[in-house]
Amino acid sequence: MTRLTNYNYFMEKGLDQAKKALSSGEFPVGCVIVHQDKIVATGSRAGTSGTSANEIDHAEIVALRRLADFKGVLNKKETTLFCTLEPCLMCYCALVLSNIGKIVYAYEDVMGGFTRSDLTKLSPLYRNSKISIIPNILREKSLRLLRQYFANPNNAYWAGSLLADYTLIQ
């Protein structure tokens, strides 16, 4: 399997997690953490339906919690996180602190995505991180899920936001 085929395969698994979130009425973001071509943890966004959003249970954080429970031996620097939406500041920093080696994402978060930020102004821990970033893997598939979410007037989470407006015109 070529690297791009591998990226597509694992991003499809992340998209499955996003579809799971969407079918539960949640914001459709999903991710998987991969080590040596095996999925070792998964996560999907939770806490976005209802009247008050839980801003902690992002897909990446859910997956990192599950990775913490992983019983096998692995070098976290050799792990790759595949996420359907570009990680925010909170998730990016948690990934750095967790020693994740690579982030692969599908769709850019124009409102809160952090992977394209200028790290030179951050403290040394984050500025000197060696995490590599691969954007735009299966972007259109993630875009479709987000468009479906934002087009539904029953979904209030981030309705009318920069991300919603940008997504709906793509």
Short mmCIF file of N, CA, C and O in Angstrom, two decimals, residues 12-31 41-46 48 59 62 66 84 145 148-149:
data_model
loop_
_atom_site.label_atom_id
_atom_site.label_comp_id
_atom_site.label_asym_id
_atom_site.label_seq_id
_atom_site.Cartn_x
_atom_site.Cartn_y
_atom_site.Cartn_z
N GLU A 12 -10.57 7.52 5.94
CA GLU A 12 -11.92 6.94 5.82
C GLU A 12 -12.40 6.44 7.18
O GLU A 12 -13.58 6.59 7.52
N LYS A 13 -11.51 5.87 7.96
CA LYS A 13 -11.87 5.40 9.31
C LYS A 13 -12.22 6.59 10.21
O LYS A 13 -13.14 6.51 11.03
N GLY A 14 -11.50 7.69 10.05
CA GLY A 14 -11.84 8.90 10.78
C GLY A 14 -13.19 9.44 10.33
O GLY A 14 -14.00 9.89 11.16
N LEU A 15 -13.46 9.38 9.04
CA LEU A 15 -14.76 9.80 8.53
C LEU A 15 -15.88 8.93 9.07
O LEU A 15 -16.98 9.42 9.32
N ASP A 16 -15.62 7.64 9.26
CA ASP A 16 -16.62 6.77 9.89
C ASP A 16 -16.96 7.26 11.29
O ASP A 16 -18.12 7.25 11.71
N GLN A 17 -15.96 7.73 12.02
CA GLN A 17 -16.19 8.28 13.36
C GLN A 17 -16.99 9.58 13.27
O GLN A 17 -17.87 9.83 14.10
N ALA A 18 -16.71 10.40 12.26
CA ALA A 18 -17.45 11.65 12.07
C ALA A 18 -18.92 11.35 11.73
O ALA A 18 -19.82 12.04 12.21
N LYS A 19 -19.14 10.34 10.91
CA LYS A 19 -20.51 9.94 10.55
C LYS A 19 -21.26 9.45 11.79
O LYS A 19 -22.45 9.72 11.96
N LYS A 20 -20.55 8.76 12.66
CA LYS A 20 -21.14 8.30 13.92
C LYS A 20 -21.58 9.50 14.75
O LYS A 20 -22.68 9.51 15.31
N ALA A 21 -20.74 10.52 14.82
CA ALA A 21 -21.10 11.73 15.56
C ALA A 21 -22.33 12.39 14.93
O ALA A 21 -23.27 12.75 15.63
N LEU A 22 -22.31 12.54 13.61
CA LEU A 22 -23.42 13.18 12.91
C LEU A 22 -24.73 12.43 13.14
O LEU A 22 -25.76 13.05 13.40
N SER A 23 -24.67 11.11 13.08
CA SER A 23 -25.90 10.33 13.28
C SER A 23 -26.43 10.43 14.71
O SER A 23 -27.60 10.17 14.96
N SER A 24 -25.58 10.86 15.64
CA SER A 24 -26.01 11.08 17.03
C SER A 24 -26.40 12.53 17.29
O SER A 24 -26.60 12.92 18.43
N GLY A 25 -26.42 13.33 16.23
CA GLY A 25 -26.76 14.74 16.38
C GLY A 25 -25.61 15.61 16.83
O GLY A 25 -25.81 16.76 17.23
N GLU A 26 -24.40 15.08 16.76
CA GLU A 26 -23.21 15.82 17.20
C GLU A 26 -22.49 16.44 16.00
O GLU A 26 -22.70 16.04 14.85
N PHE A 27 -21.61 17.38 16.28
CA PHE A 27 -20.78 18.01 15.27
C PHE A 27 -19.91 16.91 14.63
O PHE A 27 -19.23 16.17 15.34
N PRO A 28 -19.91 16.80 13.30
CA PRO A 28 -19.29 15.64 12.64
C PRO A 28 -17.77 15.71 12.50
O PRO A 28 -17.24 15.99 11.43
N VAL A 29 -17.10 15.45 13.58
CA VAL A 29 -15.63 15.35 13.55
C VAL A 29 -15.26 14.01 14.14
O VAL A 29 -15.78 13.60 15.18
N GLY A 30 -14.35 13.32 13.46
CA GLY A 30 -13.89 12.03 13.94
C GLY A 30 -12.39 11.89 13.71
O GLY A 30 -11.81 12.60 12.89
N CYS A 31 -11.79 10.99 14.46
CA CYS A 31 -10.37 10.75 14.26
C CYS A 31 -9.99 9.34 14.68
O CYS A 31 -10.72 8.67 15.41
N ALA A 41 -6.55 3.80 18.66
CA ALA A 41 -7.55 4.59 19.39
C ALA A 41 -8.42 5.33 18.39
O ALA A 41 -7.97 5.67 17.29
N THR A 42 -9.67 5.58 18.79
CA THR A 42 -10.61 6.32 17.95
C THR A 42 -11.31 7.37 18.80
O THR A 42 -11.34 7.26 20.03
N GLY A 43 -11.90 8.33 18.13
CA GLY A 43 -12.69 9.34 18.83
C GLY A 43 -13.63 10.05 17.90
O GLY A 43 -13.35 10.18 16.71
N SER A 44 -14.75 10.48 18.43
CA SER A 44 -15.67 11.32 17.68
C SER A 44 -16.16 12.43 18.61
O SER A 44 -16.16 12.27 19.83
N ARG A 45 -16.54 13.54 18.01
CA ARG A 45 -16.95 14.72 18.78
C ARG A 45 -18.19 14.41 19.58
O ARG A 45 -19.11 13.76 19.12
N ALA A 46 -18.22 14.87 20.80
CA ALA A 46 -19.36 14.69 21.69
C ALA A 46 -19.63 16.01 22.41
O ALA A 46 -18.77 16.88 22.47
N THR A 48 -21.98 18.41 21.71
CA THR A 48 -22.37 19.60 20.95
C THR A 48 -23.87 19.71 20.75
O THR A 48 -24.35 20.75 20.31
N ALA A 59 -12.96 15.31 19.24
CA ALA A 59 -12.63 13.96 18.77
C ALA A 59 -11.19 13.58 19.15
O ALA A 59 -10.93 12.45 19.58
N VAL A 62 -10.96 12.79 22.93
CA VAL A 62 -11.56 11.48 23.19
C VAL A 62 -10.59 10.36 22.78
O VAL A 62 -10.36 9.41 23.53
N ARG A 66 -8.51 7.45 25.06
CA ARG A 66 -8.52 6.02 24.74
C ARG A 66 -7.10 5.51 24.51
O ARG A 66 -6.78 4.38 24.87
N THR A 84 -10.74 14.48 10.79
CA THR A 84 -11.53 15.01 9.68
C THR A 84 -11.58 16.53 9.66
O THR A 84 -11.97 17.12 8.66
N LEU A 145 -19.79 16.24 4.97
CA LEU A 145 -20.39 15.98 6.29
C LEU A 145 -20.64 17.28 7.04
O LEU A 145 -21.71 17.47 7.64
N GLN A 148 -23.52 19.14 5.47
CA GLN A 148 -24.78 18.50 5.87
C GLN A 148 -25.18 18.96 7.28
O GLN A 148 -26.33 19.27 7.54
N TYR A 149 -24.22 19.00 8.17
CA TYR A 149 -24.48 19.44 9.55
C TYR A 149 -24.96 20.89 9.58
O TYR A 149 -25.99 21.20 10.17
#
